[in-house]
Short mmCIF file of C-alpha atoms in Angstrom, two decimals:
data_model
loop_
_atom_site.label_atom_id
_atom_site.label_comp_id
_atom_site.label_asym_id
_atom_site.label_seq_id
_atom_site.Cartn_x
_atom_site.Cartn_y
_atom_site.Cartn_z
CA UNK A 93 82.91 129.26 79.21
CA UNK A 94 79.34 130.49 78.94
CA UNK A 95 77.81 133.42 80.78
CA UNK A 96 76.29 130.96 83.27
CA UNK A 97 79.55 129.09 83.90
CA UNK A 98 81.67 130.54 86.68
CA UNK A 99 85.45 130.51 86.20
CA UNK A 100 87.28 127.47 87.53
CA UNK A 101 89.25 129.69 89.91
CA UNK A 102 86.04 130.77 91.61
CA UNK A 103 84.75 127.20 91.80
CA UNK A 104 88.07 125.99 93.25
CA UNK A 105 87.99 128.78 95.83
CA UNK A 106 84.42 127.87 96.87
CA UNK A 107 85.27 124.16 96.97
CA UNK A 108 88.43 124.83 99.00
CA UNK A 109 86.50 126.93 101.53
CA UNK A 110 83.78 124.26 101.76
CA UNK A 111 86.32 121.52 102.46
CA UNK A 112 88.34 123.58 104.95
CA UNK A 113 85.21 124.66 106.83
CA UNK A 114 84.01 121.05 106.93
CA UNK A 115 87.44 119.93 108.11
CA UNK A 116 87.55 122.38 111.01
CA UNK A 117 83.98 121.60 112.09
CA UNK A 118 84.81 117.89 112.23
CA UNK A 119 88.15 118.46 113.91
CA UNK A 120 86.39 120.40 116.67
CA UNK A 121 83.81 117.61 117.00
CA UNK A 122 86.71 115.17 117.52
CA UNK A 123 88.23 117.30 120.25
CA UNK A 124 90.78 119.31 118.26
CA UNK A 125 89.64 122.71 119.54
CA UNK A 126 92.93 124.62 119.30
CA UNK A 127 93.70 124.05 115.59
CA UNK A 128 94.11 127.25 113.59
CA UNK A 129 93.80 127.23 109.78
CA UNK A 130 97.46 128.23 109.34
CA UNK A 131 98.62 125.21 111.35
CA UNK A 132 97.84 122.85 108.47
CA UNK A 133 100.37 124.44 106.14
CA UNK A 134 103.12 124.15 108.74
CA UNK A 135 102.18 120.58 109.69
CA UNK A 136 102.25 119.45 106.05
CA UNK A 137 105.62 121.11 105.47
CA UNK A 138 107.04 119.62 108.67
CA UNK A 139 105.70 116.12 107.99
CA UNK A 140 108.61 114.75 105.98
CA UNK A 141 111.94 116.12 107.20
CA UNK A 142 110.83 119.25 108.99
CA UNK A 143 110.94 122.86 107.94
CA UNK A 144 113.29 125.60 109.03
CA UNK A 145 111.68 128.17 111.27
CA UNK A 146 112.79 130.88 108.85
CA UNK A 147 110.91 129.16 105.99
CA UNK A 148 107.56 129.27 107.82
CA UNK A 149 107.18 132.98 107.09
CA UNK A 150 107.57 132.44 103.34
CA UNK A 151 105.26 129.43 103.46
CA UNK A 152 102.51 131.46 105.11
CA UNK A 153 103.25 134.77 103.38
CA UNK A 154 103.67 136.61 106.67
CA UNK A 155 106.44 138.32 108.62
CA UNK A 156 109.08 136.30 110.45
CA UNK A 157 107.76 137.64 113.75
CA UNK A 158 104.21 136.51 112.98
CA UNK A 159 105.50 133.12 111.82
CA UNK A 160 107.47 132.76 115.05
CA UNK A 161 104.29 133.39 117.04
CA UNK A 162 102.43 130.71 115.08
CA UNK A 163 105.23 128.20 115.63
CA UNK A 164 105.31 129.15 119.33
CA UNK A 165 101.57 128.41 119.58
CA UNK A 166 102.06 125.10 117.78
CA UNK A 167 104.93 124.14 120.11
CA UNK A 168 102.82 125.09 123.13
CA UNK A 169 99.96 122.93 121.80
CA UNK A 170 102.46 120.07 121.25
CA UNK A 171 101.88 119.81 117.48
CA UNK A 172 105.50 120.55 116.58
CA UNK A 173 108.85 120.85 118.26
CA UNK A 174 111.88 123.02 117.50
CA UNK A 175 115.37 121.62 117.45
CA UNK A 176 118.76 122.91 116.33
CA UNK A 177 119.51 122.57 112.62
CA UNK A 178 122.19 119.90 112.17
CA UNK A 179 124.24 122.07 109.80
CA UNK A 180 123.59 125.56 111.21
CA UNK A 181 123.34 126.01 114.96
CA UNK A 182 121.73 129.44 114.50
CA UNK A 183 118.79 127.88 112.64
CA UNK A 184 115.96 125.79 114.05
CA UNK A 185 114.08 122.91 112.47
CA UNK A 186 110.35 122.51 113.13
CA UNK A 187 109.26 118.87 113.18
CA UNK A 188 106.03 117.05 113.99
CA UNK A 189 105.40 115.64 117.42
CA UNK A 190 103.37 112.49 117.98
CA UNK A 191 100.34 114.70 118.64
CA UNK A 192 100.95 116.60 115.38
CA UNK A 193 101.12 113.33 113.45
CA UNK A 194 97.86 112.21 115.11
CA UNK A 195 96.24 115.46 114.04
CA UNK A 196 97.36 114.93 110.43
CA UNK A 197 95.97 111.37 110.56
CA UNK A 198 92.59 112.76 111.64
CA UNK A 199 92.78 115.40 108.91
CA UNK A 200 93.35 112.71 106.27
CA UNK A 201 90.42 110.65 107.63
CA UNK A 202 88.14 113.68 107.55
CA UNK A 203 89.17 114.56 104.01
CA UNK A 204 88.34 110.97 102.99
CA UNK A 205 84.91 111.35 104.62
CA UNK A 206 84.27 114.64 102.82
CA UNK A 207 85.37 113.19 99.49
CA UNK A 208 83.10 110.20 100.08
CA UNK A 209 80.18 112.56 100.62
CA UNK A 210 80.97 114.32 97.36
CA UNK A 211 81.22 110.92 95.66
CA UNK A 212 77.67 110.09 96.75
CA UNK A 213 76.57 113.22 94.88
CA UNK A 214 78.54 112.86 91.61
CA UNK A 215 79.96 109.32 91.79
CA UNK A 216 83.27 107.89 92.86
CA UNK A 217 84.58 107.67 89.30
CA UNK A 218 83.93 111.39 88.81
CA UNK A 219 85.86 112.26 91.99
CA UNK A 220 88.78 110.05 90.93
CA UNK A 221 88.69 111.56 87.43
CA UNK A 222 88.76 115.05 88.93
CA UNK A 223 91.73 114.07 91.10
CA UNK A 224 93.61 112.53 88.14
CA UNK A 225 92.96 115.58 85.96
CA UNK A 226 94.12 117.99 88.65
CA UNK A 227 97.27 115.95 89.29
CA UNK A 228 98.01 115.86 85.56
CA UNK A 229 97.62 119.63 85.18
CA UNK A 230 99.61 120.41 88.32
CA UNK A 231 102.47 118.07 87.39
CA UNK A 232 102.60 119.54 83.89
CA UNK A 233 102.69 123.10 85.19
CA UNK A 234 105.15 122.50 88.05
CA UNK A 235 108.01 120.62 86.46
CA UNK A 236 106.71 117.12 87.16
CA UNK A 237 106.30 117.58 90.93
CA UNK A 238 103.35 118.55 93.04
CA UNK A 239 104.32 121.79 94.76
CA UNK A 240 104.19 122.31 98.49
CA UNK A 241 100.83 123.56 99.76
CA UNK A 242 101.25 127.23 100.69
CA UNK A 243 98.95 129.75 102.29
CA UNK A 244 99.72 132.36 99.64
#
């Protein structure tokens, strides 16, 4: 790294913020006005088999009470639903609703648009090479699996 080259961590942070800001601007333009940045982490975690309500706090790095309020807001907005855990009646599972799945579909479309815009600047092969390199590094440093996206 030279004196003029910023650290990768800083560049990743700037790129992340640029993509997230672009995402939320485009979501609002498509009518998704009630989406909070923390919702994405919960939606991604709930996409496959759901996430326990108690795990949302750890995922977001916040208190259980704060996590409960976020899930309440997401339930009220019809992005997720809560249901009893099949093995533990005291626990709740948070799963996507149809509306939540539609939101994630729009998110994926918007990310594709943003990546396409970046590809017009540096080239599609460069974007794919960046993706392949990041996947390779992340798999190597996380036991062969991409980790769950977390807020903290």
